[in-house]
Amino acid sequence: MKKEPLWTKDFLGVSFISFFLFVVFYILLTTLPIYVLEDLNSSESSVGLVTGVFLIAAVLCRPFTGKWIDVIGRKKILLFAVAIFFISSLLYQLASSVTFLVILRFLHGIGFGMATTATGAIVADIIPDRRKGEGLGYYALFMNLAMVIGPFTGLTIVQFTNFSWLFNLCLIMAIIAFILSFIVHIPEASPANNESKNEPSGFSISSFFEKNAVPIAIVGGILALAYSGVLSFISIYANELGLIEAASFFFVVYAAFIIASRPFTGRWFDMYGENRIVYPAIILFAIGMLMLSFATNTFFFLLAGGLIGLGYGNLSPALQTIAIQNSDSSKSGLATSTFFTFFDSGIGIGSYALGVIAVYTSFSNLYLILAGVVLLAFVAYHFLHGKNVLNVQKQAKQQLTKNIT
């Protein structure tokens, strides 16, 4: 059977929109703390506020965006969201006070949350059904690359020039994303609108969360909470170990392992099912966190980064694929927003809660605890989804045996 095409201009267009959105996100995530402390002469508490308000805005708008995508339409929501993102990027040059910056970050978070929810739903519609796991894996790879390119670019610019240049670069990327949003052809899921019209018009939780995506979204939230410990504290931990030079290469190795594995893991997901990917990936993630806890030299520190990339880097697209496949095709937007709402909440809660825990223990112990959290996600996945898949496979084998005999 001839494979349906994956690398179409529309798939690439949506992937590059996501890439530029995430590059801007990671550039600002790593450099704005410096801007707040040095250029605005503010305090560390203001740094937390500037970072946190962005994630809060993104989380708050995702459930609404998921509903609007399926009712109003993907193209309209994407254009509106990227327009907000573009306007926000334009206003950073005027951010001369913490108050203005906090308001701007909230607006920017709304644009980011809406736009990334929209691109996630759109790309799920563009990818052929038989290549969902492979396609979403490659789509996630664009975000993984942004995770490496963004911080490296932002910190390099700040080191050799000023924030005016950095804000201009972010604006250029936002403009490119905005232009691509007009060019890319976005299929509209017509059945969604009919189903949505038959639903009650009043407020209900089910209007903003896809119930069939919630179980796997819970697993994603637990894993994201564990990963927030890496995202938030890896540079501090590296400095504590005397490996600060290695810290800049941690996410490079992380991305390298993802890039090397992605051509295989996505196809295996489609060919052999989700359990063959998710169970081993969670184990690799846990081993990576455990190795990070006991790392004493550059080799083991970077190897831990590679194993975390191989594990967690493949889990995110796999779980998103499951969330979409478990839901009605007319609710892919709602399923996507549900998954990322739990995912972002895990990152946000983890960043704060783990910071509090770190005050009372060492970072080495913190990563040991997080290895246990990852194993908790293993148990949660098994009972919330994996067990059902095994039962279905068992019944299919029994039926096949019965037919043969």
PDB file of N, CA, C and O in Angstrom, residues 2-72:
ATOM      1  N   LYS A   2       0.586   2.186  -0.901  1.00  0.00           N
ATOM      2  CA  LYS A   2       1.381   3.402  -0.999  1.00  0.00           C
ATOM      3  C   LYS A   2       1.103   4.318   0.189  1.00  0.00           C
ATOM      4  O   LYS A   2      -0.044   4.554   0.551  1.00  0.00           O
ATOM      5  N   LYS A   3       2.167   4.807   0.793  1.00  0.00           N
ATOM      6  CA  LYS A   3       2.026   5.700   1.943  1.00  0.00           C
ATOM      7  C   LYS A   3       1.443   7.037   1.530  1.00  0.00           C
ATOM      8  O   LYS A   3       1.802   7.597   0.498  1.00  0.00           O
ATOM      9  N   GLU A   4       0.525   7.564   2.358  1.00  0.00           N
ATOM     10  CA  GLU A   4       0.016   8.907   2.132  1.00  0.00           C
ATOM     11  C   GLU A   4       1.124   9.899   2.468  1.00  0.00           C
ATOM     12  O   GLU A   4       1.879   9.706   3.417  1.00  0.00           O
ATOM     13  N   PRO A   5       1.230  11.001   1.708  1.00  0.00           N
ATOM     14  CA  PRO A   5       2.334  11.949   1.931  1.00  0.00           C
ATOM     15  C   PRO A   5       2.225  12.636   3.289  1.00  0.00           C
ATOM     16  O   PRO A   5       1.146  13.010   3.731  1.00  0.00           O
ATOM     17  N   LEU A   6       3.355  12.800   3.931  1.00  0.00           N
ATOM     18  CA  LEU A   6       3.420  13.487   5.222  1.00  0.00           C
ATOM     19  C   LEU A   6       4.032  14.871   5.089  1.00  0.00           C
ATOM     20  O   LEU A   6       3.495  15.855   5.606  1.00  0.00           O
ATOM     21  N   TRP A   7       5.160  14.954   4.349  1.00  0.00           N
ATOM     22  CA  TRP A   7       5.915  16.206   4.264  1.00  0.00           C
ATOM     23  C   TRP A   7       5.328  17.125   3.184  1.00  0.00           C
ATOM     24  O   TRP A   7       5.963  17.451   2.199  1.00  0.00           O
ATOM     25  N   THR A   8       4.085  17.545   3.400  1.00  0.00           N
ATOM     26  CA  THR A   8       3.426  18.467   2.478  1.00  0.00           C
ATOM     27  C   THR A   8       3.777  19.904   2.859  1.00  0.00           C
ATOM     28  O   THR A   8       4.279  20.167   3.958  1.00  0.00           O
ATOM     29  N   LYS A   9       3.482  20.832   1.984  1.00  0.00           N
ATOM     30  CA  LYS A   9       3.776  22.248   2.276  1.00  0.00           C
ATOM     31  C   LYS A   9       2.953  22.745   3.467  1.00  0.00           C
ATOM     32  O   LYS A   9       3.415  23.598   4.239  1.00  0.00           O
ATOM     33  N   ASP A  10       1.749  22.204   3.626  1.00  0.00           N
ATOM     34  CA  ASP A  10       0.922  22.630   4.751  1.00  0.00           C
ATOM     35  C   ASP A  10       1.454  22.087   6.074  1.00  0.00           C
ATOM     36  O   ASP A  10       1.463  22.793   7.091  1.00  0.00           O
ATOM     37  N   PHE A  11       1.921  20.825   6.064  1.00  0.00           N
ATOM     38  CA  PHE A  11       2.533  20.257   7.275  1.00  0.00           C
ATOM     39  C   PHE A  11       3.777  21.054   7.660  1.00  0.00           C
ATOM     40  O   PHE A  11       3.970  21.399   8.835  1.00  0.00           O
ATOM     41  N   LEU A  12       4.613  21.355   6.669  1.00  0.00           N
ATOM     42  CA  LEU A  12       5.821  22.138   6.936  1.00  0.00           C
ATOM     43  C   LEU A  12       5.459  23.552   7.381  1.00  0.00           C
ATOM     44  O   LEU A  12       6.099  24.109   8.277  1.00  0.00           O
ATOM     45  N   GLY A  13       4.435  24.134   6.766  1.00  0.00           N
ATOM     46  CA  GLY A  13       4.028  25.496   7.120  1.00  0.00           C
ATOM     47  C   GLY A  13       3.594  25.593   8.571  1.00  0.00           C
ATOM     48  O   GLY A  13       4.049  26.476   9.316  1.00  0.00           O
ATOM     49  N   VAL A  14       2.730  24.674   9.019  1.00  0.00           N
ATOM     50  CA  VAL A  14       2.247  24.685  10.402  1.00  0.00           C
ATOM     51  C   VAL A  14       3.398  24.377  11.362  1.00  0.00           C
ATOM     52  O   VAL A  14       3.502  24.979  12.437  1.00  0.00           O
ATOM     53  N   SER A  15       4.275  23.458  10.972  1.00  0.00           N
ATOM     54  CA  SER A  15       5.418  23.112  11.822  1.00  0.00           C
ATOM     55  C   SER A  15       6.356  24.292  12.017  1.00  0.00           C
ATOM     56  O   SER A  15       6.861  24.531  13.119  1.00  0.00           O
ATOM     57  N   PHE A  16       6.583  25.065  10.953  1.00  0.00           N
ATOM     58  CA  PHE A  16       7.452  26.235  11.070  1.00  0.00           C
ATOM     59  C   PHE A  16       6.773  27.371  11.839  1.00  0.00           C
ATOM     60  O   PHE A  16       7.450  28.129  12.545  1.00  0.00           O
ATOM     61  N   ILE A  17       5.444  27.482  11.745  1.00  0.00           N
ATOM     62  CA  ILE A  17       4.741  28.456  12.585  1.00  0.00           C
ATOM     63  C   ILE A  17       4.992  28.128  14.053  1.00  0.00           C
ATOM     64  O   ILE A  17       5.354  28.993  14.855  1.00  0.00           O
ATOM     65  N   SER A  18       4.812  26.850  14.400  1.00  0.00           N
ATOM     66  CA  SER A  18       5.055  26.396  15.768  1.00  0.00           C
ATOM     67  C   SER A  18       6.506  26.633  16.174  1.00  0.00           C
ATOM     68  O   SER A  18       6.784  27.080  17.294  1.00  0.00           O
ATOM     69  N   PHE A  19       7.430  26.344  15.265  1.00  0.00           N
ATOM     70  CA  PHE A  19       8.854  26.515  15.544  1.00  0.00           C
ATOM     71  C   PHE A  19       9.167  27.969  15.921  1.00  0.00           C
ATOM     72  O   PHE A  19       9.817  28.226  16.945  1.00  0.00           O
ATOM     73  N   PHE A  20       8.699  28.926  15.131  1.00  0.00           N
ATOM     74  CA  PHE A  20       8.998  30.334  15.405  1.00  0.00           C
ATOM     75  C   PHE A  20       8.322  30.816  16.682  1.00  0.00           C
ATOM     76  O   PHE A  20       8.898  31.617  17.436  1.00  0.00           O
ATOM     77  N   LEU A  21       7.116  30.317  16.960  1.00  0.00           N
ATOM     78  CA  LEU A  21       6.447  30.676  18.213  1.00  0.00           C
ATOM     79  C   LEU A  21       7.260  30.199  19.416  1.00  0.00           C
ATOM     80  O   LEU A  21       7.455  30.935  20.383  1.00  0.00           O
ATOM     81  N   PHE A  22       7.754  28.980  19.334  1.00  0.00           N
ATOM     82  CA  PHE A  22       8.490  28.407  20.461  1.00  0.00           C
ATOM     83  C   PHE A  22       9.898  28.982  20.582  1.00  0.00           C
ATOM     84  O   PHE A  22      10.429  29.094  21.694  1.00  0.00           O
ATOM     85  N   VAL A  23      10.528  29.347  19.467  1.00  0.00           N
ATOM     86  CA  VAL A  23      11.840  29.992  19.552  1.00  0.00           C
ATOM     87  C   VAL A  23      11.721  31.313  20.316  1.00  0.00           C
ATOM     88  O   VAL A  23      12.520  31.607  21.210  1.00  0.00           O
ATOM     89  N   VAL A  24      10.703  32.102  19.972  1.00  0.00           N
ATOM     90  CA  VAL A  24      10.472  33.366  20.687  1.00  0.00           C
ATOM     91  C   VAL A  24      10.202  33.085  22.165  1.00  0.00           C
ATOM     92  O   VAL A  24      10.729  33.778  23.050  1.00  0.00           O
ATOM     93  N   PHE A  25       9.386  32.073  22.440  1.00  0.00           N
ATOM     94  CA  PHE A  25       9.067  31.711  23.831  1.00  0.00           C
ATOM     95  C   PHE A  25      10.331  31.397  24.624  1.00  0.00           C
ATOM     96  O   PHE A  25      10.536  31.922  25.723  1.00  0.00           O
ATOM     97  N   TYR A  26      11.206  30.553  24.057  1.00  0.00           N
ATOM     98  CA  TYR A  26      12.408  30.138  24.781  1.00  0.00           C
ATOM     99  C   TYR A  26      13.460  31.243  24.848  1.00  0.00           C
ATOM    100  O   TYR A  26      14.211  31.336  25.830  1.00  0.00           O
ATOM    101  N   ILE A  27      13.539  32.087  23.826  1.00  0.00           N
ATOM    102  CA  ILE A  27      14.449  33.238  23.877  1.00  0.00           C
ATOM    103  C   ILE A  27      14.091  34.126  25.063  1.00  0.00           C
ATOM    104  O   ILE A  27      14.945  34.505  25.869  1.00  0.00           O
ATOM    105  N   LEU A  28      12.811  34.460  25.172  1.00  0.00           N
ATOM    106  CA  LEU A  28      12.366  35.370  26.232  1.00  0.00           C
ATOM    107  C   LEU A  28      12.379  34.698  27.605  1.00  0.00           C
ATOM    108  O   LEU A  28      12.636  35.351  28.617  1.00  0.00           O
ATOM    109  N   LEU A  29      12.096  33.395  27.634  1.00  0.00           N
ATOM    110  CA  LEU A  29      12.097  32.675  28.907  1.00  0.00           C
ATOM    111  C   LEU A  29      13.464  32.727  29.579  1.00  0.00           C
ATOM    112  O   LEU A  29      13.568  32.877  30.806  1.00  0.00           O
ATOM    113  N   THR A  30      14.514  32.640  28.765  1.00  0.00           N
ATOM    114  CA  THR A  30      15.871  32.589  29.327  1.00  0.00           C
ATOM    115  C   THR A  30      16.520  33.972  29.485  1.00  0.00           C
ATOM    116  O   THR A  30      17.473  34.113  30.253  1.00  0.00           O
ATOM    117  N   THR A  31      16.044  34.979  28.775  1.00  0.00           N
ATOM    118  CA  THR A  31      16.702  36.291  28.814  1.00  0.00           C
ATOM    119  C   THR A  31      15.952  37.356  29.600  1.00  0.00           C
ATOM    120  O   THR A  31      16.573  38.282  30.131  1.00  0.00           O
ATOM    121  N   LEU A  32      14.627  37.245  29.699  1.00  0.00           N
ATOM    122  CA  LEU A  32      13.876  38.276  30.423  1.00  0.00           C
ATOM    123  C   LEU A  32      14.260  38.393  31.899  1.00  0.00           C
ATOM    124  O   LEU A  32      14.219  39.496  32.454  1.00  0.00           O
ATOM    125  N   PRO A  33      14.615  37.279  32.586  1.00  0.00           N
ATOM    126  CA  PRO A  33      15.106  37.452  33.963  1.00  0.00           C
ATOM    127  C   PRO A  33      16.294  38.416  34.043  1.00  0.00           C
ATOM    128  O   PRO A  33      16.380  39.230  34.980  1.00  0.00           O
ATOM    129  N   ILE A  34      17.196  38.348  33.066  1.00  0.00           N
ATOM    130  CA  ILE A  34      18.338  39.266  33.027  1.00  0.00           C
ATOM    131  C   ILE A  34      17.846  40.690  32.785  1.00  0.00           C
ATOM    132  O   ILE A  34      18.315  41.654  33.413  1.00  0.00           O
ATOM    133  N   TYR A  35      16.888  40.846  31.888  1.00  0.00           N
ATOM    134  CA  TYR A  35      16.333  42.166  31.550  1.00  0.00           C
ATOM    135  C   TYR A  35      15.664  42.799  32.776  1.00  0.00           C
ATOM    136  O   TYR A  35      15.840  43.991  33.052  1.00  0.00           O
ATOM    137  N   VAL A  36      14.907  41.984  33.503  1.00  0.00           N
ATOM    138  CA  VAL A  36      14.196  42.489  34.683  1.00  0.00           C
ATOM    139  C   VAL A  36      15.181  42.924  35.760  1.00  0.00           C
ATOM    140  O   VAL A  36      15.030  43.994  36.379  1.00  0.00           O
ATOM    141  N   LEU A  37      16.218  42.130  35.997  1.00  0.00           N
ATOM    142  CA  LEU A  37      17.170  42.414  37.062  1.00  0.00           C
ATOM    143  C   LEU A  37      18.127  43.545  36.711  1.00  0.00           C
ATOM    144  O   LEU A  37      18.399  44.424  37.551  1.00  0.00           O
ATOM    145  N   GLU A  38      18.630  43.554  35.482  1.00  0.00           N
ATOM    146  CA  GLU A  38      19.682  44.498  35.118  1.00  0.00           C
ATOM    147  C   GLU A  38      19.164  45.763  34.431  1.00  0.00           C
ATOM    148  O   GLU A  38      19.570  46.869  34.786  1.00  0.00           O
ATOM    149  N   ASP A  39      18.269  45.619  33.471  1.00  0.00           N
ATOM    150  CA  ASP A  39      17.787  46.793  32.739  1.00  0.00           C
ATOM    151  C   ASP A  39      16.667  47.525  33.467  1.00  0.00           C
ATOM    152  O   ASP A  39      16.576  48.756  33.413  1.00  0.00           O
ATOM    153  N   LEU A  40      15.794  46.770  34.136  1.00  0.00           N
ATOM    154  CA  LEU A  40      14.691  47.399  34.869  1.00  0.00           C
ATOM    155  C   LEU A  40      15.003  47.565  36.344  1.00  0.00           C
ATOM    156  O   LEU A  40      14.191  48.139  37.088  1.00  0.00           O
ATOM    157  N   ASN A  41      16.174  47.058  36.778  1.00  0.00           N
ATOM    158  CA  ASN A  41      16.622  47.185  38.171  1.00  0.00           C
ATOM    159  C   ASN A  41      15.571  46.729  39.174  1.00  0.00           C
ATOM    160  O   ASN A  41      15.311  47.388  40.186  1.00  0.00           O
ATOM    161  N   SER A  42      14.947  45.576  38.882  1.00  0.00           N
ATOM    162  CA  SER A  42      13.910  45.055  39.761  1.00  0.00           C
ATOM    163  C   SER A  42      14.438  43.851  40.540  1.00  0.00           C
ATOM    164  O   SER A  42      15.627  43.534  40.487  1.00  0.00           O
ATOM    165  N   SER A  43      13.530  43.167  41.265  1.00  0.00           N
ATOM    166  CA  SER A  43      13.919  42.104  42.186  1.00  0.00           C
ATOM    167  C   SER A  43      13.661  40.715  41.601  1.00  0.00           C
ATOM    168  O   SER A  43      13.013  40.569  40.560  1.00  0.00           O
ATOM    169  N   GLU A  44      14.140  39.694  42.322  1.00  0.00           N
ATOM    170  CA  GLU A  44      13.931  38.308  41.910  1.00  0.00           C
ATOM    171  C   GLU A  44      12.457  37.937  41.915  1.00  0.00           C
ATOM    172  O   GLU A  44      12.011  37.122  41.104  1.00  0.00           O
ATOM    173  N   SER A  45      11.684  38.522  42.832  1.00  0.00           N
ATOM    174  CA  SER A  45      10.252  38.222  42.869  1.00  0.00           C
ATOM    175  C   SER A  45       9.559  38.700  41.592  1.00  0.00           C
ATOM    176  O   SER A  45       8.603  38.075  41.120  1.00  0.00           O
ATOM    177  N   SER A  46      10.053  39.799  41.039  1.00  0.00           N
ATOM    178  CA  SER A  46       9.502  40.302  39.777  1.00  0.00           C
ATOM    179  C   SER A  46       9.817  39.355  38.628  1.00  0.00           C
ATOM    180  O   SER A  46       9.022  39.196  37.696  1.00  0.00           O
ATOM    181  N   VAL A  47      10.982  38.704  38.704  1.00  0.00           N
ATOM    182  CA  VAL A  47      11.353  37.717  37.682  1.00  0.00           C
ATOM    183  C   VAL A  47      10.338  36.580  37.675  1.00  0.00           C
ATOM    184  O   VAL A  47       9.848  36.162  36.620  1.00  0.00           O
ATOM    185  N   GLY A  48       9.997  36.078  38.865  1.00  0.00           N
ATOM    186  CA  GLY A  48       9.012  35.003  38.973  1.00  0.00           C
ATOM    187  C   GLY A  48       7.649  35.423  38.453  1.00  0.00           C
ATOM    188  O   GLY A  48       6.950  34.638  37.807  1.00  0.00           O
ATOM    189  N   LEU A  49       7.275  36.680  38.723  1.00  0.00           N
ATOM    190  CA  LEU A  49       5.989  37.194  38.261  1.00  0.00           C
ATOM    191  C   LEU A  49       5.949  37.294  36.747  1.00  0.00           C
ATOM    192  O   LEU A  49       4.969  36.887  36.107  1.00  0.00           O
ATOM    193  N   VAL A  50       7.009  37.814  36.160  1.00  0.00           N
ATOM    194  CA  VAL A  50       7.084  37.964  34.697  1.00  0.00           C
ATOM    195  C   VAL A  50       7.044  36.599  34.013  1.00  0.00           C
ATOM    196  O   VAL A  50       6.417  36.440  32.963  1.00  0.00           O
ATOM    197  N   THR A  51       7.688  35.609  34.600  1.00  0.00           N
ATOM    198  CA  THR A  51       7.682  34.259  34.028  1.00  0.00           C
ATOM    199  C   THR A  51       6.349  33.564  34.249  1.00  0.00           C
ATOM    200  O   THR A  51       5.776  32.972  33.331  1.00  0.00           O
ATOM    201  N   GLY A  52       5.839  33.659  35.470  1.00  0.00           N
ATOM    202  CA  GLY A  52       4.624  32.940  35.836  1.00  0.00           C
ATOM    203  C   GLY A  52       3.373  33.443  35.154  1.00  0.00           C
ATOM    204  O   GLY A  52       2.511  32.648  34.768  1.00  0.00           O
ATOM    205  N   VAL A  53       3.260  34.751  34.980  1.00  0.00           N
ATOM    206  CA  VAL A  53       2.036  35.312  34.410  1.00  0.00           C
ATOM    207  C   VAL A  53       1.851  34.863  32.961  1.00  0.00           C
ATOM    208  O   VAL A  53       0.722  34.697  32.479  1.00  0.00           O
ATOM    209  N   PHE A  54       2.952  34.634  32.255  1.00  0.00           N
ATOM    210  CA  PHE A  54       2.880  34.147  30.870  1.00  0.00           C
ATOM    211  C   PHE A  54       2.253  32.749  30.836  1.00  0.00           C
ATOM    212  O   PHE A  54       1.332  32.488  30.053  1.00  0.00           O
ATOM    213  N   LEU A  55       2.754  31.844  31.702  1.00  0.00           N
ATOM    214  CA  LEU A  55       2.240  30.479  31.738  1.00  0.00           C
ATOM    215  C   LEU A  55       0.799  30.437  32.229  1.00  0.00           C
ATOM    216  O   LEU A  55      -0.014  29.645  31.731  1.00  0.00           O
ATOM    217  N   ILE A  56       0.460  31.304  33.195  1.00  0.00           N
ATOM    218  CA  ILE A  56      -0.916  31.365  33.697  1.00  0.00           C
ATOM    219  C   ILE A  56      -1.873  31.745  32.578  1.00  0.00           C
ATOM    220  O   ILE A  56      -2.938  31.135  32.401  1.00  0.00           O
ATOM    221  N   ALA A  57      -1.500  32.751  31.804  1.00  0.00           N
ATOM    222  CA  ALA A  57      -2.343  33.198  30.688  1.00  0.00           C
ATOM    223  C   ALA A  57      -2.520  32.093  29.651  1.00  0.00           C
ATOM    224  O   ALA A  57      -3.626  31.868  29.142  1.00  0.00           O
ATOM    225  N   ALA A  58      -1.426  31.385  29.353  1.00  0.00           N
ATOM    226  CA  ALA A  58      -1.481  30.297  28.370  1.00  0.00           C
ATOM    227  C   ALA A  58      -2.404  29.183  28.846  1.00  0.00           C
ATOM    228  O   ALA A  58      -3.214  28.658  28.069  1.00  0.00           O
ATOM    229  N   VAL A  59      -2.305  28.830  30.136  1.00  0.00           N
ATOM    230  CA  VAL A  59      -3.140  27.755  30.684  1.00  0.00           C
ATOM    231  C   VAL A  59      -4.606  28.161  30.695  1.00  0.00           C
ATOM    232  O   VAL A  59      -5.494  27.374  30.334  1.00  0.00           O
ATOM    233  N   LEU A  60      -4.896  29.395  31.107  1.00  0.00           N
ATOM    234  CA  LEU A  60      -6.282  29.858  31.217  1.00  0.00           C
ATOM    235  C   LEU A  60      -7.000  29.890  29.874  1.00  0.00           C
ATOM    236  O   LEU A  60      -8.192  29.603  29.787  1.00  0.00           O
ATOM    237  N   CYS A  61      -6.267  30.229  28.812  1.00  0.00           N
ATOM    238  CA  CYS A  61      -6.937  30.401  27.516  1.00  0.00           C
ATOM    239  C   CYS A  61      -7.055  29.103  26.725  1.00  0.00           C
ATOM    240  O   CYS A  61      -7.854  29.023  25.790  1.00  0.00           O
ATOM    241  N   ARG A  62      -6.292  28.091  27.075  1.00  0.00           N
ATOM    242  CA  ARG A  62      -6.296  26.855  26.278  1.00  0.00           C
ATOM    243  C   ARG A  62      -7.671  26.169  26.209  1.00  0.00           C
ATOM    244  O   ARG A  62      -8.101  25.776  25.120  1.00  0.00           O
ATOM    245  N   PRO A  63      -8.370  25.967  27.341  1.00  0.00           N
ATOM    246  CA  PRO A  63      -9.679  25.293  27.244  1.00  0.00           C
ATOM    247  C   PRO A  63     -10.666  26.047  26.348  1.00  0.00           C
ATOM    248  O   PRO A  63     -11.409  25.427  25.584  1.00  0.00           O
ATOM    249  N   PHE A  64     -10.673  27.388  26.438  1.00  0.00           N
ATOM    250  CA  PHE A  64     -11.560  28.176  25.589  1.00  0.00           C
ATOM    251  C   PHE A  64     -11.160  28.049  24.124  1.00  0.00           C
ATOM    252  O   PHE A  64     -12.008  27.941  23.239  1.00  0.00           O
ATOM    253  N   THR A  65      -9.856  28.061  23.881  1.00  0.00           N
ATOM    254  CA  THR A  65      -9.358  27.958  22.505  1.00  0.00           C
ATOM    255  C   THR A  65      -9.752  26.633  21.882  1.00  0.00           C
ATOM    256  O   THR A  65     -10.150  26.577  20.708  1.00  0.00           O
ATOM    257  N   GLY A  66      -9.649  25.555  22.650  1.00  0.00           N
ATOM    258  CA  GLY A  66     -10.037  24.248  22.136  1.00  0.00           C
ATOM    259  C   GLY A  66     -11.484  24.219  21.681  1.00  0.00           C
ATOM    260  O   GLY A  66     -11.815  23.641  20.637  1.00  0.00           O
ATOM    261  N   LYS A  67     -12.350  24.849  22.449  1.00  0.00           N
ATOM    262  CA  LYS A  67     -13.773  24.923  22.087  1.00  0.00           C
ATOM    263  C   LYS A  67     -13.965  25.813  20.855  1.00  0.00           C
ATOM    264  O   LYS A  67     -14.682  25.448  19.913  1.00  0.00           O
ATOM    265  N   TRP A  68     -13.313  26.982  20.844  1.00  0.00           N
ATOM    266  CA  TRP A  68     -13.465  27.916  19.720  1.00  0.00           C
ATOM    267  C   TRP A  68     -12.938  27.323  18.408  1.00  0.00           C
ATOM    268  O   TRP A  68     -13.516  27.557  17.347  1.00  0.00           O
ATOM    269  N   ILE A  69     -11.835  26.556  18.501  1.00  0.00           N
ATOM    270  CA  ILE A  69     -11.263  25.943  17.294  1.00  0.00           C
ATOM    271  C   ILE A  69     -12.289  25.056  16.603  1.00  0.00           C
ATOM    272  O   ILE A  69     -12.456  25.100  15.378  1.00  0.00           O
ATOM    273  N   ASP A  70     -13.007  24.244  17.389  1.00  0.00           N
ATOM    274  CA  ASP A  70     -13.957  23.294  16.827  1.00  0.00           C
ATOM    275  C   ASP A  70     -15.267  23.956  16.424  1.00  0.00           C
ATOM    276  O   ASP A  70     -16.021  23.396  15.630  1.00  0.00           O
ATOM    277  N   VAL A  71     -15.555  25.136  16.968  1.00  0.00           N
ATOM    278  CA  VAL A  71     -16.817  25.815  16.667  1.00  0.00           C
ATOM    279  C   VAL A  71     -16.634  26.943  15.648  1.00  0.00           C
ATOM    280  O   VAL A  71     -17.343  27.013  14.640  1.00  0.00           O
ATOM    281  N   ILE A  72     -15.681  27.834  15.897  1.00  0.00           N
ATOM    282  CA  ILE A  72     -15.478  28.999  15.026  1.00  0.00           C
ATOM    283  C   ILE A  72     -14.666  28.626  13.789  1.00  0.00           C
ATOM    284  O   ILE A  72     -14.927  29.118  12.692  1.00  0.00           O
TER     285      ILE A  72
END
